[in-house]
XYZ file of C-alpha atoms in Angstrom:
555
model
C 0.000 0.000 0.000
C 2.673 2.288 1.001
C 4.808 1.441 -2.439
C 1.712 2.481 -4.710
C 0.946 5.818 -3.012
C 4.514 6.879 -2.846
C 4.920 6.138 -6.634
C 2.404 8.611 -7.250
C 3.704 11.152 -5.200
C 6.865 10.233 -7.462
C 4.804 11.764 -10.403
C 2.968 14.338 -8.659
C 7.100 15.196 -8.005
C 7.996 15.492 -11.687
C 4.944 17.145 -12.769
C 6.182 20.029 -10.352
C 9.543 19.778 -11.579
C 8.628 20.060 -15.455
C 5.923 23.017 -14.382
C 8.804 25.352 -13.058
C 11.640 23.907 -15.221
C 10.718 24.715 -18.963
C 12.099 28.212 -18.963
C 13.171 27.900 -22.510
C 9.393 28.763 -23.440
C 10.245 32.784 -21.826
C 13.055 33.892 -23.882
C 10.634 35.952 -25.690
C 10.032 37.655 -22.867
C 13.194 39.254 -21.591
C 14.452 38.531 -25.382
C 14.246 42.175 -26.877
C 15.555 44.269 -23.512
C 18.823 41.316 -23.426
C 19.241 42.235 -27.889
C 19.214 46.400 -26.531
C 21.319 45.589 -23.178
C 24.227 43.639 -25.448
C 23.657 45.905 -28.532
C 23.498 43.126 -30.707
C 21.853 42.339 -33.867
C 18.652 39.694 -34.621
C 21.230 37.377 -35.859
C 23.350 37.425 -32.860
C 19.952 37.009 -30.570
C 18.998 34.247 -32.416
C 22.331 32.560 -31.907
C 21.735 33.023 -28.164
C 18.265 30.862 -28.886
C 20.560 28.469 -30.764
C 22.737 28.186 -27.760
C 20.061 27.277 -25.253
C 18.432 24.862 -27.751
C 21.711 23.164 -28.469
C 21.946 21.910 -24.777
C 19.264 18.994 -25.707
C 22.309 17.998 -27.916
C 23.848 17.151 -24.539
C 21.179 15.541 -23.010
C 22.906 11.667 -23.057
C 25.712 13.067 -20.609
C 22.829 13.552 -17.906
C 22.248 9.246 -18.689
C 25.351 9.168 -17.845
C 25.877 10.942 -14.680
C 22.861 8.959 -13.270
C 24.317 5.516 -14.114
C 26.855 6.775 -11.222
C 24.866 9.125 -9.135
C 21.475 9.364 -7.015
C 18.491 10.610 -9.228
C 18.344 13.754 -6.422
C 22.293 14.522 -7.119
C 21.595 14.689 -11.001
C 18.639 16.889 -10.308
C 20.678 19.642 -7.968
C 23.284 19.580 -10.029
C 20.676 20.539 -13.229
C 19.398 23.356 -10.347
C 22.831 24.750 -10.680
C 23.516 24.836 -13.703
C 20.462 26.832 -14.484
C 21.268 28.852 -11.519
C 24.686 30.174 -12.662
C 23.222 30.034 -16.477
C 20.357 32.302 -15.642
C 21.473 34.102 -12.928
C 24.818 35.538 -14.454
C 22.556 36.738 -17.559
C 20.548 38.455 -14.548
C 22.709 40.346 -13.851
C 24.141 41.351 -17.178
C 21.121 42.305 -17.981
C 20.674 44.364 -14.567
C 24.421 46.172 -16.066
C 25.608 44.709 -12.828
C 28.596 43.116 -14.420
C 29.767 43.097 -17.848
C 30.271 39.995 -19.822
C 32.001 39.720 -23.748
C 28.889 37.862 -26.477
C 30.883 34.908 -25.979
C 30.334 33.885 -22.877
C 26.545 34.823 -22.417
C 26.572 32.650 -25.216
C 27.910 29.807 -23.070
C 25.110 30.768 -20.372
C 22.551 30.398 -22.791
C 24.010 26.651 -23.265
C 24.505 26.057 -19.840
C 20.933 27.158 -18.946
C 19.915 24.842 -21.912
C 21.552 22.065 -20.376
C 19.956 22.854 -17.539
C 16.321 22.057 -18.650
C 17.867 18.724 -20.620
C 18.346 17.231 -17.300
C 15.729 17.915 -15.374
C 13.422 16.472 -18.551
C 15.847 13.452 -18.182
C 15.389 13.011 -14.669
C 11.755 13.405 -14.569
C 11.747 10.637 -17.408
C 14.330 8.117 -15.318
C 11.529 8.628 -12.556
C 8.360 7.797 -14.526
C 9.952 5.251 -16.069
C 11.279 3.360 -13.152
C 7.968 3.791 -11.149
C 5.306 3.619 -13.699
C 7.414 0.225 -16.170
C 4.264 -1.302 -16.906
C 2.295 2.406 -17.499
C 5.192 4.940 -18.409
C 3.221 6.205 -21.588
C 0.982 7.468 -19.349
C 3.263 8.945 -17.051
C 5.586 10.311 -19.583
C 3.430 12.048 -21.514
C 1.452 13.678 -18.516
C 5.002 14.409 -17.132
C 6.353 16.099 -20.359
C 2.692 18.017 -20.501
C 3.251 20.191 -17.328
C 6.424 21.389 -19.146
C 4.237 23.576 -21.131
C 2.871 25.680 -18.730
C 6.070 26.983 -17.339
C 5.644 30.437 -18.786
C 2.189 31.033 -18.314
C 3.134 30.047 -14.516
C 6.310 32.492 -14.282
C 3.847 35.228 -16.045
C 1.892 35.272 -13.440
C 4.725 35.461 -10.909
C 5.863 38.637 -12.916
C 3.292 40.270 -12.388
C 2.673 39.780 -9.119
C 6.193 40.754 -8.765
C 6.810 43.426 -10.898
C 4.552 44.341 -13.880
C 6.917 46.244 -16.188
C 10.125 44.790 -15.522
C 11.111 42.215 -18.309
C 14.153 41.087 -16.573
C 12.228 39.602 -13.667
C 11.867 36.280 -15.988
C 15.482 35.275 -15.851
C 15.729 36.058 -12.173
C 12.812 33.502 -11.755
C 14.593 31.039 -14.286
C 17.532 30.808 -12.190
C 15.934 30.692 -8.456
C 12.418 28.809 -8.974
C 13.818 25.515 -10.552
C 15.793 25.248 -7.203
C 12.446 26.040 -5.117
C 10.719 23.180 -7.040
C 13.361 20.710 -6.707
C 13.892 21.449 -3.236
C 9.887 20.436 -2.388
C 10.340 17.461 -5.086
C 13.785 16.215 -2.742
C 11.088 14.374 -0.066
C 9.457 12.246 -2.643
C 12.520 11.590 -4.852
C 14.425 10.562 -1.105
C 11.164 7.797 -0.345
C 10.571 6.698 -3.832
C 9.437 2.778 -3.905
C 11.981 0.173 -4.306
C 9.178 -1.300 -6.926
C 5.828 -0.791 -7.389
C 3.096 -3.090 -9.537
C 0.800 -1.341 -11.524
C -2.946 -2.457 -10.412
C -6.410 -1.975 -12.078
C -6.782 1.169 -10.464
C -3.849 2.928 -12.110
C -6.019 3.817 -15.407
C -8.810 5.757 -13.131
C -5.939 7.605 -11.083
C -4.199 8.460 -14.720
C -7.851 9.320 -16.029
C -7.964 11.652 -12.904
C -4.546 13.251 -12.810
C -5.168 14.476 -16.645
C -8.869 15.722 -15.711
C -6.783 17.913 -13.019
C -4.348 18.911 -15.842
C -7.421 20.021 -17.972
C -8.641 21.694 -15.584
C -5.299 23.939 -14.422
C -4.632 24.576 -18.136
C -7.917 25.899 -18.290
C -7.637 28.269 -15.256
C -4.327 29.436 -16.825
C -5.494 29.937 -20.535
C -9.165 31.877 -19.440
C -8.339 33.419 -16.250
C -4.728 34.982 -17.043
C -6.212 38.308 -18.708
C -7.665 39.098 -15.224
C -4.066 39.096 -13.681
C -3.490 42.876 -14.769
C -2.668 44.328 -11.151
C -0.390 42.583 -9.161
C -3.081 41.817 -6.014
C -5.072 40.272 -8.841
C -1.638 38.316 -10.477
C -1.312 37.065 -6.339
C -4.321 35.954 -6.217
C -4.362 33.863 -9.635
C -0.875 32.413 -8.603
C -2.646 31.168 -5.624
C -5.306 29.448 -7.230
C -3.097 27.944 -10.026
C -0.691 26.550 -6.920
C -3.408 24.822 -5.605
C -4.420 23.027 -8.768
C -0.796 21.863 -9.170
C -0.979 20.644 -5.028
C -4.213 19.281 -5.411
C -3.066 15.721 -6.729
C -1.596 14.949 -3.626
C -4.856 13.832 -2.242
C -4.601 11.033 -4.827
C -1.927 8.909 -2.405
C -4.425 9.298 0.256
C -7.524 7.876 -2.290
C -5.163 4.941 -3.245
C -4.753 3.937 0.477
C -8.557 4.558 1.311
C -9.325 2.299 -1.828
C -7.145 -0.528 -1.049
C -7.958 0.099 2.734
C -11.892 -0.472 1.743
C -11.406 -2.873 -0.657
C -10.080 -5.193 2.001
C -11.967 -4.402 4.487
C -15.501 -3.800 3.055
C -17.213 -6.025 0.894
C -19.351 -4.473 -1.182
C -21.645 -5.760 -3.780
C -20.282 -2.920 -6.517
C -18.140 -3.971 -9.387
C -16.574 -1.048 -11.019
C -15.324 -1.803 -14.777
C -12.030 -0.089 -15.748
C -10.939 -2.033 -18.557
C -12.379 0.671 -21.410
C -9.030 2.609 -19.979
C -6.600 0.131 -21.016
C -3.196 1.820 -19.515
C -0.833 -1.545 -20.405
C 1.613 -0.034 -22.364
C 2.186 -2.859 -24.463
C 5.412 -2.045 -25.470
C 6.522 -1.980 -22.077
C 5.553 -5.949 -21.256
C 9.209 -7.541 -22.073
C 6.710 -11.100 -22.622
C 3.717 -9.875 -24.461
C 6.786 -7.451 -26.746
C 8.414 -11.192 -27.661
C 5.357 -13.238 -27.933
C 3.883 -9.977 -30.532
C 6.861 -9.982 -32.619
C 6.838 -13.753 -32.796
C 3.744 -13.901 -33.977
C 4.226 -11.012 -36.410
C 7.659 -12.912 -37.597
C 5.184 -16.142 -38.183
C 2.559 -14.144 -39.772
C 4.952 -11.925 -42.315
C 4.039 -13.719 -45.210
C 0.151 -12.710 -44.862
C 1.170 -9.402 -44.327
C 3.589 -9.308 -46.945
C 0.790 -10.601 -49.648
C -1.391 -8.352 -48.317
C 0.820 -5.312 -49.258
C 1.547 -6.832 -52.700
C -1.687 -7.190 -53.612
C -2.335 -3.504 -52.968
C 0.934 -2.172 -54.209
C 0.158 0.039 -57.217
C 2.479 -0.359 -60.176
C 4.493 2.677 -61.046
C 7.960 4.245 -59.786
C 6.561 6.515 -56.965
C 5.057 3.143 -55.673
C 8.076 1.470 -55.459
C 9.880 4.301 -54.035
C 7.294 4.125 -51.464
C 7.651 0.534 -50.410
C 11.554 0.351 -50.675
C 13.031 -0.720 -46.888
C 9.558 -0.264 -45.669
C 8.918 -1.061 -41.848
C 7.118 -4.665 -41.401
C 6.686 -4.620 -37.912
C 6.654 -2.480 -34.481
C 8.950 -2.928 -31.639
C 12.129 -4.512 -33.663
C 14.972 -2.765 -31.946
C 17.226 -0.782 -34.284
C 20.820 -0.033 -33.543
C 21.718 3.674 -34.055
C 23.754 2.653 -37.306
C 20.128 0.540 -39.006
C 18.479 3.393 -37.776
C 20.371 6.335 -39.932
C 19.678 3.939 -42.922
C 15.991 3.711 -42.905
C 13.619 5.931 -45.221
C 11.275 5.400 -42.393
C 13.305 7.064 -40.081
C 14.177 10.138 -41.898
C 10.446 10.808 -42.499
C 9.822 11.123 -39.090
C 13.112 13.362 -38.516
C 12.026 15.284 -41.670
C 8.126 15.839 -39.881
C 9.874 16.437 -36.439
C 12.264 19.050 -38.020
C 10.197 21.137 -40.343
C 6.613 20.340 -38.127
C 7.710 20.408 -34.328
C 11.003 22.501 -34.181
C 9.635 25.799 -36.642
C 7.101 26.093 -33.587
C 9.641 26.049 -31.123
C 11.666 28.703 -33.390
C 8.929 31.127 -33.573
C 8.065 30.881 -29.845
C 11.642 32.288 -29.870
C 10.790 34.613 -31.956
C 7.289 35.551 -30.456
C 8.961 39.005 -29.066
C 10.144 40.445 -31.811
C 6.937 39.158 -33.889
C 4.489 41.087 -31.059
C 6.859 43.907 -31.661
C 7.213 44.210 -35.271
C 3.419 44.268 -35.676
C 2.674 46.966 -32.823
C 1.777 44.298 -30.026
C 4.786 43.947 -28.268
C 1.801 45.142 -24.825
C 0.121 42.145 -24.985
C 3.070 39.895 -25.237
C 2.624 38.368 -21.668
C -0.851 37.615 -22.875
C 0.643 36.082 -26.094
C 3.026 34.044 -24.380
C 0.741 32.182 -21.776
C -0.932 31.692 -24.930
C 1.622 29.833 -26.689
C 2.391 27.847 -23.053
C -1.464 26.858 -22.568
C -1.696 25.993 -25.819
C 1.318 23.646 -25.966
C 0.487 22.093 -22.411
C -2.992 21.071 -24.113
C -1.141 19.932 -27.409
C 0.868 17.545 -25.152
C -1.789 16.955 -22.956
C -3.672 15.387 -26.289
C -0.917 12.984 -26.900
C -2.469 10.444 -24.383
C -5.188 10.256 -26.233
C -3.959 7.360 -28.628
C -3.176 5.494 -25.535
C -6.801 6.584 -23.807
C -8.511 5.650 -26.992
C -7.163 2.638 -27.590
C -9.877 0.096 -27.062
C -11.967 2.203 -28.736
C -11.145 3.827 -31.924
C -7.605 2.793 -32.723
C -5.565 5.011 -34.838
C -1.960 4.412 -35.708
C -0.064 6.775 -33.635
C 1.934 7.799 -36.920
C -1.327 8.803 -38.126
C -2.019 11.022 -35.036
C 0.970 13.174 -35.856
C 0.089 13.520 -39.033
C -2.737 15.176 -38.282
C -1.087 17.121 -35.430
C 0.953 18.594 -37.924
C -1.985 20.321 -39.928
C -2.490 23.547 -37.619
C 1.223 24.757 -38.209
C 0.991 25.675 -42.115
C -2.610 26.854 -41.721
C -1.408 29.205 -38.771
C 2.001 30.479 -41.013
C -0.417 31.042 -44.093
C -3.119 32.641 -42.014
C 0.113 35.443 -40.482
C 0.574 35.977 -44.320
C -2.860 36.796 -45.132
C -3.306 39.057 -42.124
C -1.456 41.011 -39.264
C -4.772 41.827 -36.863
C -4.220 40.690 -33.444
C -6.891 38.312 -33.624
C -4.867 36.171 -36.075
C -1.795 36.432 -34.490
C -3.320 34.901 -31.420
C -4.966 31.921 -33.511
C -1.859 31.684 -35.458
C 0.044 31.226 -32.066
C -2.102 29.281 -30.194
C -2.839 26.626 -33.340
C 1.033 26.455 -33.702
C 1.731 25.551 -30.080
C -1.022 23.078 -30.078
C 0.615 21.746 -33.006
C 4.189 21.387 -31.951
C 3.492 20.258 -27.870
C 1.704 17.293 -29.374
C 4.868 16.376 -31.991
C 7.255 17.227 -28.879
C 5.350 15.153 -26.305
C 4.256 12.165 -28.513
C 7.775 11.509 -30.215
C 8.812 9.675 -27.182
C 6.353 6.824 -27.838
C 6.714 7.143 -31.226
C 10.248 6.384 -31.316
C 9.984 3.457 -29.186
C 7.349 1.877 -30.982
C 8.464 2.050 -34.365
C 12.219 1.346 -33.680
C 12.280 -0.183 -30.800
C 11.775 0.505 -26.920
C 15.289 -0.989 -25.561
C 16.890 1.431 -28.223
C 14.407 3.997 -27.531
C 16.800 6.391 -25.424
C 19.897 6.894 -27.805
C 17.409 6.927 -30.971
C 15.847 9.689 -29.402
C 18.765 11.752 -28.999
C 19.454 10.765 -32.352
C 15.864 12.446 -33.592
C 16.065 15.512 -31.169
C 19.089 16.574 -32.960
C 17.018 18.250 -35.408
C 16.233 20.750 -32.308
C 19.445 22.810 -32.724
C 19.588 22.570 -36.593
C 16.084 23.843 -36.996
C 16.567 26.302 -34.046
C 19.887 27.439 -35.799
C 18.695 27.816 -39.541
C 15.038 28.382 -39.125
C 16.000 31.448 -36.467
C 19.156 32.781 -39.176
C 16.337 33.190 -41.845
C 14.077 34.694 -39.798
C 16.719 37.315 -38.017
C 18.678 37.710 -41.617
C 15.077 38.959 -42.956
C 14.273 41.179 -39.937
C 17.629 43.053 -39.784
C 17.357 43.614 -43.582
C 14.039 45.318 -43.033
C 15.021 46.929 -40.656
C 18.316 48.384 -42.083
C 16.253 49.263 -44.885
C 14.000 51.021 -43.269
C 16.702 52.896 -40.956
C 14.581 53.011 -38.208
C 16.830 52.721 -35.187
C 16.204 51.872 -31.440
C 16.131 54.329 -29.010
C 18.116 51.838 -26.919
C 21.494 52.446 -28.531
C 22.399 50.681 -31.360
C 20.146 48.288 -31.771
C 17.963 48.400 -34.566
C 14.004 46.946 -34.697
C 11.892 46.703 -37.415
C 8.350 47.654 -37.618
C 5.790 46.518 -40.057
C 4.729 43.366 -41.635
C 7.212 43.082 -43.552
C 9.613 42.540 -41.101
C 8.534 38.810 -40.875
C 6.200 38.348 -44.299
C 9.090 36.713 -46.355
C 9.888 34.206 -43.193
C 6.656 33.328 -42.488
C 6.193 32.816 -46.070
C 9.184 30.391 -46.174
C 8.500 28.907 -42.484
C 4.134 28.020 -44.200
C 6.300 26.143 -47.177
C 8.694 24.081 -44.587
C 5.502 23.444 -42.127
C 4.151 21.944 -46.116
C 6.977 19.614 -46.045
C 6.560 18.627 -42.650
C 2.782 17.942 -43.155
C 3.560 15.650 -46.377
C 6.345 13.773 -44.549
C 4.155 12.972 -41.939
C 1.545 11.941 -43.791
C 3.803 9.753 -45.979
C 5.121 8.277 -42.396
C 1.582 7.195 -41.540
C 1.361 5.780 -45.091
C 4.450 3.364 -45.002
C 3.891 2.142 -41.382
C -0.373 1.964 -41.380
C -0.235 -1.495 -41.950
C 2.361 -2.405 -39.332
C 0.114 -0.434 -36.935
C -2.809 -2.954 -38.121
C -0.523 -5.866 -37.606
C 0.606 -5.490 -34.117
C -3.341 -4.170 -33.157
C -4.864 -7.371 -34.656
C -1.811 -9.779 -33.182
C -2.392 -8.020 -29.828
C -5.902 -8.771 -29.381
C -5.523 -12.259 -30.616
C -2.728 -12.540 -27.669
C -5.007 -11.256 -25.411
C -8.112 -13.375 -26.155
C -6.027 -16.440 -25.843
């Protein structure tokens, strides 16, 4: 009894840790006043986005570090480096000291690192606590990541309302807050916990709650314009995030009554299916056996519906058979399969991540830069619901199964309607759709790669093919953000209009970010085929391990 309550205080712990932890989501924030404090250019801001993005490119030395160390000693030392990451560019940007580009550049990767680990450890939790449900876990985990900024916004302003800088003061000290309450839990985590019948109502539960804070945040935020009022919002949005610690104390009651009190009630849980299949070392050999056994129906069945031509055969060259079949880093770089999923991560997921970065100077260009707390809780509700939604393939399972491929292919479909609705107008109204359809959009991609990855390459491989995908993070961040800051300081030389704030220059107009968006709606297109290609080439290995599952579980 005690071992299944404290592994869901174990969550409840890295659902706090991912709500205060994704400060990578505010650099629009404090993004313009840092570009007028260092008197840099847009490209040399957006290699400061590059740098912070490029610390998921470290993320495997954090796997490393907790082969050798406590969970809690990996986690403080991710407090610290976000601490001396953020808190140096603090005070830069306060002109208490005075540091050369290069090494706020190394900040900016250091704080970047920073949010790597923590998203690391919060995974190495779920994942030891919840083996049989991580799915669930993970993806409500990764959710809470989204609503970060909306959370800091609201600590802004009940700080200070018009100081900008405020954000990377909270960056660096509130991570260390969180982890500190997160220590007790970590420190009494279960040696092992089973997963019961009961774990698909208290998931079902947990992600009602989740709902129901990123509704508070999303409606209620545009009431937070005095600081008593920004107090009293933080207040209520606190208690939402505390209120799932009653669920340790309904597990015990539960199991307490069930033994105890015999009732005549039967309650049926089994429309929530939470097995993660892929997860189940037994039923994952038993399913691929069978799908070795049955190849040759499956096979038939795709030659019989191949259509003649070249494009066909392009399409069914090295084309995945099965789900589950671990690939080894060097199969994995050689399969088409592969790089259409790194191809609709990269130009689907990653451009929305890139123009969150860009959100300040986008707010500013078109004469909105006022509301731009209001756009950027916008953008973080929006993505916590996006990942949020990525549970609902495993939710949905038993009844309407859709091949999770397929599910981010439609995921990907809000990002070029949002880019060609910013070229077709600059009101404010479409600048929040465009922003809130894009962050819907790109949470989803972000929080259901994870299982994607595992299921279609394998789950044992599943870590290092990750880091292999997630690659495409600081590429896209890095030429995505050039073309978009090359544009704007064109306009803007063009235009001569200079910044009061020294010498550096900002652009005003539409056209300051017509010819990117233009270019970003045509890369969102490629995503959005790739995808949909994806979904094409691995349907029917979706259909095989579906139909082979529920014969294994029928007999």
């Amino acid at each position: 009894m005690a071992g299944q309550s404290r592994k869901w205080m174990i969550l409840i712990a890295t659902t706090w840790i991912q709500a205060f932890t994704g400060t990578n989501f505010d650099f629009s924030s404090y993004s313009s006043t840092l570009k007028s404090v260092l008197e840099i250019s847009q490209v040399q801001l957006n290699y400061l986005s590059v740098a912070s993005d490029m610390g998921k490119a470290f993320g495997w030395c954090s796997g490393v570090f907790l082969m050798r160390l406590p969970v809690w000693v990996v986690m403080f030392i991710a407090t610290f480096m976000g601490l001396v990451g953020y808190g140096l560019q603090w005070l830069v940007i306060q002109k208490l000291i005075v540091l050369p580009y290069f090494l706020v550049f190394l900040l900016c990767l250091l704080a970047g690192c920073s949010i790597c680990w923590f998203n690391t450890v919060c995974y190495v939790l779920c994942i030891r606590n919840f083996q049989t449900n991580r799915a669930f876990a993970l993806s409500l985990t990764i959710s809470f990541n989204g609503v970060t900024a909306a959370l800091y916004t609201l600590i802004a302003k009940a700080i200070s309302s018009d100081n900008d800088t405020i954000y990377l003061f909270l960056n660096a000290l509130v991570p260390l807050f969180a982890s500190t309450l997160a220590l007790i839990p970590i420190l009494r985590q279960p040696p092992s916990a089973d997963a019961t019948r009961l774990d698909s109502f208290n998931f079902l539960i947990l992600n009602i709650l989740a709902l129901i804070a990123g509704l508070y945040l999303l409606l209620l935020n545009s009431l937070s314009s005095t600081p008593l009022r920004a107090r009293i919002l933080f207040t209520g949005a606190m208690i939402l995030l505390f209120l799932p610690l009653c669920l340790p104390g309904i597990v015990c009651a539960r199991k307490w009554a069930n033994r105890t009190i015999h009732t005549g009630f039967h309650f049926d849980l089994s429309s929530f299916n939470s097995v993660d299949v892929y997860d189940d070392p037994e039923l994952h050999k038993e399913l691929i056996g069978s799908d070795q056994s049955n190849g040759l129906n499956g096979c038939s069945f795709s030659v019989t519906h191949e259509e003649e031509g070249c494009l066909a055969k392009v399409m069914e060259k090295d084309r995945l058979k099965m789900l589950g079949e671990e690939h080894t880093a060097r199969l994995l770089v050689r399969k088409w399969d592969f790089w259409l999923y790194y191809l609709a991560y990269f130009c689907g997921g990653t451009i929305g991540l890139v123009y969150s970065n860009n959100l300040g100077q986008i707010a500013q260009s078109l004469g909105y830069y006022s509301k731009l707390s209001s756009l950027i809780t916008l953008y973080s509700t929006c993505s916590f619901f996006g990942r949020l939604l990525a549970a609902a393939p495993d939710f949905l399972r038993d009844k309407v199964y859709f091949a999770r491929t397929g599910w981010l292919a439609v995921a990907v479909v809000p990002t070029p309607i949002a880019f060609f609705l910013l070229i077709a107008s600059g009101s404010e109204a479409v600048l929040r759709a465009s922003t809130g359809l894009i962050a819907l959009s790109s949470g989803f991609v972000f929080s259901a790669a994870v299982s994607i990855t595992s299921e279609l390459f394998g789950p044992n491989s599943a870590g290092i093919n990750h880091n292999i995908l997630i690659t495409n993070i600081p590429i896209g961040s890095l030429l995505y953000g050039l073309l978009a800051a090359l544009v704007y300081d064109d306009h803007a030389a063009s235009s001569s209009q200079e910044s009061l704030l020294r010498e550096a220059t900002v652009c005003t107009g539409r056209q300051c970010y017509m010819q990117t968006f233009i270019w970003w709606a045509c890369i969102s297109v490629l995503g959005l085929i790739s995808s949909f290609v994806l979904f094409w080439r691995t349907r029917l290995a979706y259909d095989r391990f579906e139909r082979n599952q529920s014969t294994t579980q029928f007999t």
